[in-house]
């Protein structure tokens, strides 16, 4: 059994039971600092990966009390994991922050009841759809505060995906199905253009638990992961069009530590990875139609965690000219629920991404940004960017 993390409350001291080898692996070189969005906008050591790991060591190894400063350091981490690929020592920062957030949540130092109630709804799809419709109507009546960073939500979302065969599963998820269901239909159209058929998950396959893991609600995430695995039996690949969901589902083996979970995770593919391997099966571009220029924004969980950002270029590049940003994949500040929970920092981080988008626009004919994660696209759209999922663009351009 691999080491798992648990948080124990000892009086007013919280003992972080982190993996010592992982915690010790940071050599303090600081090479990760320029890749950390919270360090970039604040310049604060405590809001850098190195500073956060030092704080974790103080609590885990020296029984330092968990005070408000420690909680702030951990709460303000976007969990973008931009620090991981930059680290020459291979520090598994994602494991460290997830373990710490889990310990803090268990000790009720983070994730208050109203957040837990909100996360609970994500696993109840009908309730989520009804709540989303209510929220969309409230938006139209200007009753939803703009600081929540929600783009315009759909009052009507159109028909849900229907199974057409058993070659693949297309995972539809919770928020993505409620807010961007049209992207699922586009995904099915593009996948089926290769000649493959699609199934949808059975009962219980509604929410992957990614947001719960971010919030430290590991037990709830495990429960949801078990349901997702049971909802897609067999050995067909599980195609995911949301970067955050795909990253979480590829990590079920680590989360649940079972052979069944590891086997399921091995079937999970970001849909662009799967399509890029079949790129010649997609229809040839319409030669009479001009190729649009499209700016690509890499969601952190696609680029830093799944390392599946290049296939997006392969798929999009069949029909459009890809325009790159010059910020080396710096986080946009969306971070699951981060933009709602840390609006000031999320906005400061986003400003840098918007500036990079503006630079790309000024040197190309591109006006549209492609993003393969619903959180990023809504966060950027709330700042005025025109953002579409890559497969919405591809489905529009396919003959
Ligand atoms: S996960 Fe992102 S925000 Fe958190 S320390 Fe690493 S780079 Fe910084
Ligand atoms: S996390 Fe990695 S890159 Fe950052 S200070 Fe530690 S060893 Fe260096």
XYZ file of C-alpha atoms and ligand atoms in Angstrom:
415
model
C 0.000 0.000 0.000
C 1.391 3.394 -0.914
C 1.598 6.059 1.767
C -1.627 8.031 2.128
C -2.160 11.257 3.950
C -4.209 11.802 7.076
C -4.692 14.832 9.267
C -4.832 14.390 13.019
C -6.069 17.135 15.305
C -3.984 17.402 18.492
C -5.460 20.105 20.726
C -5.079 23.266 18.711
C -2.192 21.740 16.735
C -2.926 19.935 13.478
C -0.445 17.199 12.689
C 0.038 16.955 8.938
C 0.812 13.346 8.159
C 2.523 13.922 4.824
C 4.831 11.568 3.006
C 8.208 12.457 4.547
C 10.218 11.551 1.458
C 8.064 13.805 -0.709
C 8.229 16.619 1.834
C 12.018 16.270 2.067
C 12.572 16.299 -1.687
C 12.541 20.106 -2.027
C 16.092 21.481 -2.006
C 14.975 25.102 -1.867
C 16.536 26.106 -5.183
C 13.687 28.457 -6.088
C 13.557 27.501 -9.761
C 9.798 27.020 -9.413
C 9.153 30.586 -8.239
C 8.791 32.252 -11.668
C 6.234 29.577 -12.622
C 4.013 30.172 -9.606
C 1.127 32.550 -10.332
C 0.572 33.574 -6.716
C 4.261 34.374 -6.258
C 4.299 36.281 -9.533
C 1.472 38.602 -8.486
C 2.425 39.056 -4.812
C 6.206 38.539 -4.602
C 5.553 36.857 -1.228
C 7.766 33.883 -0.375
C 4.926 32.299 1.605
C 2.794 32.323 -1.514
C 5.409 30.425 -3.512
C 5.869 26.629 -3.757
C 9.131 26.820 -1.798
C 7.517 28.941 0.911
C 4.488 26.690 1.159
C 6.642 23.559 1.430
C 8.750 25.238 4.146
C 5.545 26.034 6.048
C 4.328 22.424 5.659
C 7.671 21.182 7.052
C 7.366 23.465 10.085
C 3.935 22.084 10.888
C 4.621 18.440 9.978
C 8.099 18.106 11.455
C 8.339 20.753 14.159
C 4.747 20.794 15.425
C 4.419 24.472 14.596
C 0.833 25.574 15.262
C -1.512 25.961 12.342
C -2.255 29.662 12.484
C -4.148 31.932 10.098
C -0.951 32.667 8.163
C -0.380 28.975 7.465
C -3.999 28.547 6.388
C -3.680 31.569 4.086
C -0.544 30.174 2.441
C -2.365 26.922 1.682
C -5.748 28.441 0.814
C -4.252 30.810 -1.763
C -2.505 28.064 -3.752
C -4.351 27.711 -7.066
C -3.241 24.046 -7.235
C -2.234 24.692 -10.833
C 0.916 22.556 -10.367
C 2.888 24.852 -12.636
C 5.694 24.344 -10.108
C 6.023 20.612 -10.800
C 7.467 20.586 -14.335
C 9.793 23.451 -13.343
C 11.252 21.514 -10.411
C 14.594 19.765 -11.037
C 14.132 17.629 -7.903
C 10.823 16.176 -9.041
C 8.909 17.428 -6.002
C 5.378 15.975 -6.050
C 3.823 19.256 -5.015
C 0.311 18.130 -5.988
C 0.434 15.326 -3.425
C 1.746 17.715 -0.758
C -0.900 20.389 -1.223
C -3.728 17.860 -1.561
C -2.602 16.114 1.623
C -2.321 19.410 3.471
C -5.694 20.649 2.255
C -7.228 17.331 3.292
C -5.745 17.612 6.777
C -6.943 21.212 7.145
C -10.438 20.345 5.908
C -10.678 17.385 8.303
C -9.713 19.704 11.149
C -12.399 22.173 9.942
C -9.762 24.880 9.400
C -10.802 25.305 5.767
C -13.794 24.559 3.547
C -16.689 25.832 5.720
C -20.100 24.139 5.769
C -21.554 26.252 2.964
C -18.735 25.235 0.636
C -19.162 21.574 1.612
C -22.906 21.870 0.904
C -22.136 23.375 -2.528
C -19.668 20.617 -3.367
C -22.187 17.987 -2.215
C -24.657 19.145 -4.882
C -22.155 18.354 -7.647
C -22.753 14.633 -7.133
C -26.543 15.016 -7.504
C -26.963 15.811 -11.156
C -30.682 16.608 -11.290
C -30.364 18.981 -8.353
C -27.346 20.590 -10.020
C -29.203 21.082 -13.306
C -32.201 22.618 -11.495
C -29.903 24.868 -9.425
C -28.004 25.940 -12.555
C -31.226 26.930 -14.298
C -32.254 28.916 -11.216
C -28.828 30.610 -11.189
C -29.078 31.422 -14.906
C -32.456 33.102 -14.373
C -31.075 34.974 -11.341
C -28.212 36.177 -13.571
C -30.677 37.576 -16.091
C -32.352 39.448 -13.219
C -28.903 40.782 -12.167
C -29.119 39.059 -8.790
C -25.766 37.209 -9.056
C -22.729 39.238 -7.898
C -20.191 39.808 -10.701
C -17.313 39.073 -8.323
C -18.253 35.376 -8.506
C -16.783 35.513 -12.003
C -19.526 33.464 -13.639
C -19.974 33.993 -17.351
C -23.516 33.897 -18.746
C -25.059 30.544 -17.807
C -27.535 28.780 -20.124
C -31.222 28.753 -19.186
C -31.701 26.006 -21.787
C -28.956 23.486 -22.424
C -30.387 21.256 -25.158
C -30.566 17.459 -25.200
C -28.154 15.327 -23.193
C -25.781 13.002 -25.047
C -27.223 9.672 -26.175
C -25.227 6.474 -26.569
C -24.583 5.385 -30.152
C -22.374 2.358 -29.496
C -19.664 0.968 -27.275
C -16.336 1.998 -28.829
C -15.741 4.815 -26.327
C -17.257 6.525 -23.326
C -17.584 10.317 -23.379
C -17.558 11.543 -19.780
C -20.019 14.412 -19.334
C -19.436 15.322 -15.675
C -21.311 17.758 -13.471
C -20.743 21.475 -14.086
C -19.619 20.945 -17.673
C -22.883 19.173 -18.519
C -24.902 21.859 -16.746
C -23.120 24.858 -18.240
C -21.467 23.739 -21.480
C -23.518 20.801 -22.751
C -23.161 22.046 -26.327
C -19.458 21.194 -26.068
C -20.372 17.574 -25.287
C -22.482 17.435 -28.449
C -19.564 18.896 -30.433
C -17.242 16.338 -28.828
C -19.519 13.473 -29.812
C -19.711 14.794 -33.366
C -15.921 14.994 -33.692
C -15.324 11.585 -32.055
C -17.926 9.980 -34.329
C -16.345 11.632 -37.364
C -13.432 9.200 -36.831
C -15.861 6.296 -37.309
C -16.091 5.435 -33.598
C -19.279 5.288 -31.531
C -19.863 6.829 -28.099
C -21.476 5.683 -24.850
C -22.373 7.803 -21.876
C -21.748 6.814 -18.268
C -24.412 4.852 -16.438
C -25.969 5.742 -13.108
C -23.592 7.521 -10.707
C -21.104 8.756 -13.298
C -21.988 12.392 -12.726
C -19.066 14.014 -10.944
C -15.378 13.058 -10.959
C -14.604 14.649 -7.564
C -11.866 16.989 -8.842
C -13.249 20.022 -7.016
C -13.611 17.962 -3.825
C -9.942 16.943 -3.985
C -8.956 20.600 -4.415
C -11.025 21.518 -1.377
C -9.506 18.755 0.766
C -12.706 16.678 0.831
C -10.883 13.457 0.076
C -13.467 11.064 1.499
C -16.210 12.544 -0.695
C -13.847 12.488 -3.685
C -13.178 8.786 -3.082
C -16.895 8.053 -2.891
C -17.524 9.857 -6.186
C -14.536 8.186 -7.846
C -15.919 4.763 -6.910
C -19.264 5.649 -8.488
C -17.631 6.971 -11.665
C -15.590 3.786 -12.056
C -18.700 1.618 -11.597
C -20.640 3.724 -14.120
C -18.323 2.904 -17.047
C -17.635 -0.855 -17.015
C -15.678 -2.714 -19.669
C -12.466 -1.691 -21.329
C -13.531 1.077 -23.734
C -11.454 4.260 -23.477
C -12.963 6.988 -21.321
C -12.696 10.278 -23.219
C -12.738 13.486 -21.212
C -13.059 16.995 -22.644
C -12.518 18.899 -19.377
C -8.851 19.112 -18.373
C -9.551 19.247 -14.632
C -11.817 16.183 -14.726
C -9.380 14.209 -16.860
C -6.484 14.958 -14.510
C -8.501 13.810 -11.489
C -9.715 10.625 -13.212
C -6.209 9.711 -14.343
C -5.218 9.929 -10.658
C -7.921 7.575 -9.302
C -5.279 4.857 -8.969
C -3.408 7.035 -6.486
C -6.575 8.284 -4.784
C -8.207 4.882 -4.210
C -5.082 2.720 -4.289
C -6.865 -0.297 -5.783
C -6.135 -2.421 -8.845
C -9.599 -1.571 -10.202
C -8.943 2.178 -9.904
C -5.518 1.875 -11.525
C -7.024 -0.107 -14.385
C -9.773 2.508 -14.839
C -7.285 5.393 -14.776
C -5.297 3.708 -17.535
C -8.404 3.902 -19.753
C -8.878 7.659 -19.221
C -7.714 9.858 -22.106
C -8.057 13.534 -22.701
C -10.214 13.519 -25.838
C -7.563 15.449 -27.794
C -4.972 12.750 -27.030
C -7.321 10.114 -28.425
C -8.231 12.203 -31.491
C -4.617 13.162 -32.258
C -3.803 9.454 -32.625
C -6.573 9.223 -35.263
C -6.079 12.599 -36.871
C -6.131 11.183 -40.411
C -9.572 9.709 -39.739
C -11.071 13.170 -39.328
C -12.510 14.760 -42.485
C -10.083 16.790 -44.548
C -10.515 20.535 -44.092
C -12.736 22.341 -46.573
C -10.203 23.870 -48.984
C -12.683 26.569 -50.026
C -12.957 27.897 -46.503
C -10.395 30.270 -44.974
C -8.471 28.861 -42.018
C -9.117 30.977 -38.924
C -6.285 31.879 -36.547
C -7.014 30.634 -33.005
C -5.102 31.454 -29.818
C -4.508 28.384 -27.637
C -4.652 28.695 -23.857
C -3.350 25.649 -22.011
C -5.345 24.716 -18.900
C -2.843 23.852 -16.149
C -4.328 20.406 -15.600
C -3.853 19.644 -19.279
C -0.330 21.044 -19.613
C 1.327 20.544 -16.227
C -0.576 17.521 -14.904
C -1.694 15.450 -17.928
C 1.017 16.818 -20.237
C -1.560 16.532 -23.026
C -1.468 20.077 -24.390
C 0.286 19.230 -27.662
C -2.543 17.011 -28.970
C -4.859 20.048 -28.766
C -2.601 21.708 -31.337
C -2.646 18.591 -33.528
C -6.449 18.439 -33.580
C -7.099 22.172 -33.844
C -4.244 22.590 -36.325
C -6.011 20.368 -38.858
C -8.608 23.104 -39.389
C -7.110 26.330 -38.024
C -3.821 28.184 -37.622
C -2.718 27.890 -34.016
C -1.442 31.058 -32.326
C 0.693 30.561 -29.217
C 0.786 32.682 -26.081
C 4.199 33.888 -24.896
C 3.732 33.171 -21.161
C 4.923 29.544 -21.037
C 1.593 28.213 -19.806
C 1.288 30.434 -16.742
C -1.968 29.776 -14.876
C -5.009 31.967 -15.667
C -6.230 31.940 -12.051
C -9.426 29.919 -12.547
C -8.368 26.897 -10.447
C -11.703 25.087 -10.081
C -13.600 27.108 -7.488
C -10.549 29.341 -6.805
C -11.867 32.269 -8.848
C -14.955 32.389 -6.627
C -13.131 31.737 -3.334
C -10.077 33.977 -3.920
C -11.509 36.587 -6.311
C -8.851 39.279 -5.806
C -5.864 37.008 -6.425
C -7.673 35.197 -9.245
C -8.344 38.523 -10.925
C -4.713 39.688 -10.563
C -3.458 36.404 -12.012
C -5.961 36.587 -14.859
C -4.812 40.096 -15.785
C -1.441 38.636 -16.812
C -3.136 36.023 -18.987
C -5.373 38.646 -20.601
C -2.272 40.741 -21.318
C -0.666 37.704 -23.007
C -3.846 37.166 -25.046
C -3.825 40.828 -26.083
C -0.191 40.490 -27.204
C -1.089 37.431 -29.278
C -4.004 39.281 -30.841
C -1.816 42.251 -31.701
C 0.622 40.064 -33.667
C -1.927 37.833 -35.446
C -5.392 37.838 -36.949
C -6.753 35.795 -34.039
C -9.647 37.019 -31.922
C -10.840 33.741 -30.388
C -9.139 31.784 -27.587
C -9.403 27.985 -27.410
C -9.451 26.492 -23.905
C -10.117 22.863 -23.023
C -11.307 23.488 -19.484
C -14.676 24.979 -18.485
C -13.277 26.819 -15.454
C -10.585 28.586 -17.491
C -12.972 29.505 -20.288
C -15.548 31.008 -17.919
C -12.890 32.865 -15.926
C -11.358 34.379 -19.067
C -14.754 35.118 -20.627
C -15.729 37.036 -17.488
C -12.812 39.392 -18.296
C -14.069 39.966 -21.832
C -12.158 37.315 -23.816
C -13.984 35.319 -26.495
C -13.295 31.728 -25.484
C -14.430 28.461 -27.053
C -13.609 24.827 -26.410
C -11.227 23.495 -29.117
C -13.782 20.849 -30.132
C -16.549 23.442 -30.520
C -14.231 25.148 -33.002
C -13.313 21.888 -34.751
C -16.975 20.787 -34.989
C -17.814 24.155 -36.595
C -14.962 23.874 -39.107
C -15.348 20.195 -40.031
C -17.037 19.764 -43.418
S 0.374 24.736 -7.470
Fe 0.484 26.684 -8.626
S -0.133 28.274 -7.148
Fe 0.339 26.418 -5.954
S 2.510 26.636 -5.380
Fe 2.498 25.452 -7.317
S 2.705 26.999 -8.954
Fe 2.121 28.109 -7.050
S 9.861 22.798 -5.239
Fe 11.520 22.132 -6.603
S 12.019 23.968 -7.821
Fe 10.818 24.677 -6.043
S 12.360 25.231 -4.501
Fe 11.791 23.067 -4.106
S 13.311 21.850 -5.246
Fe 13.433 23.951 -6.068
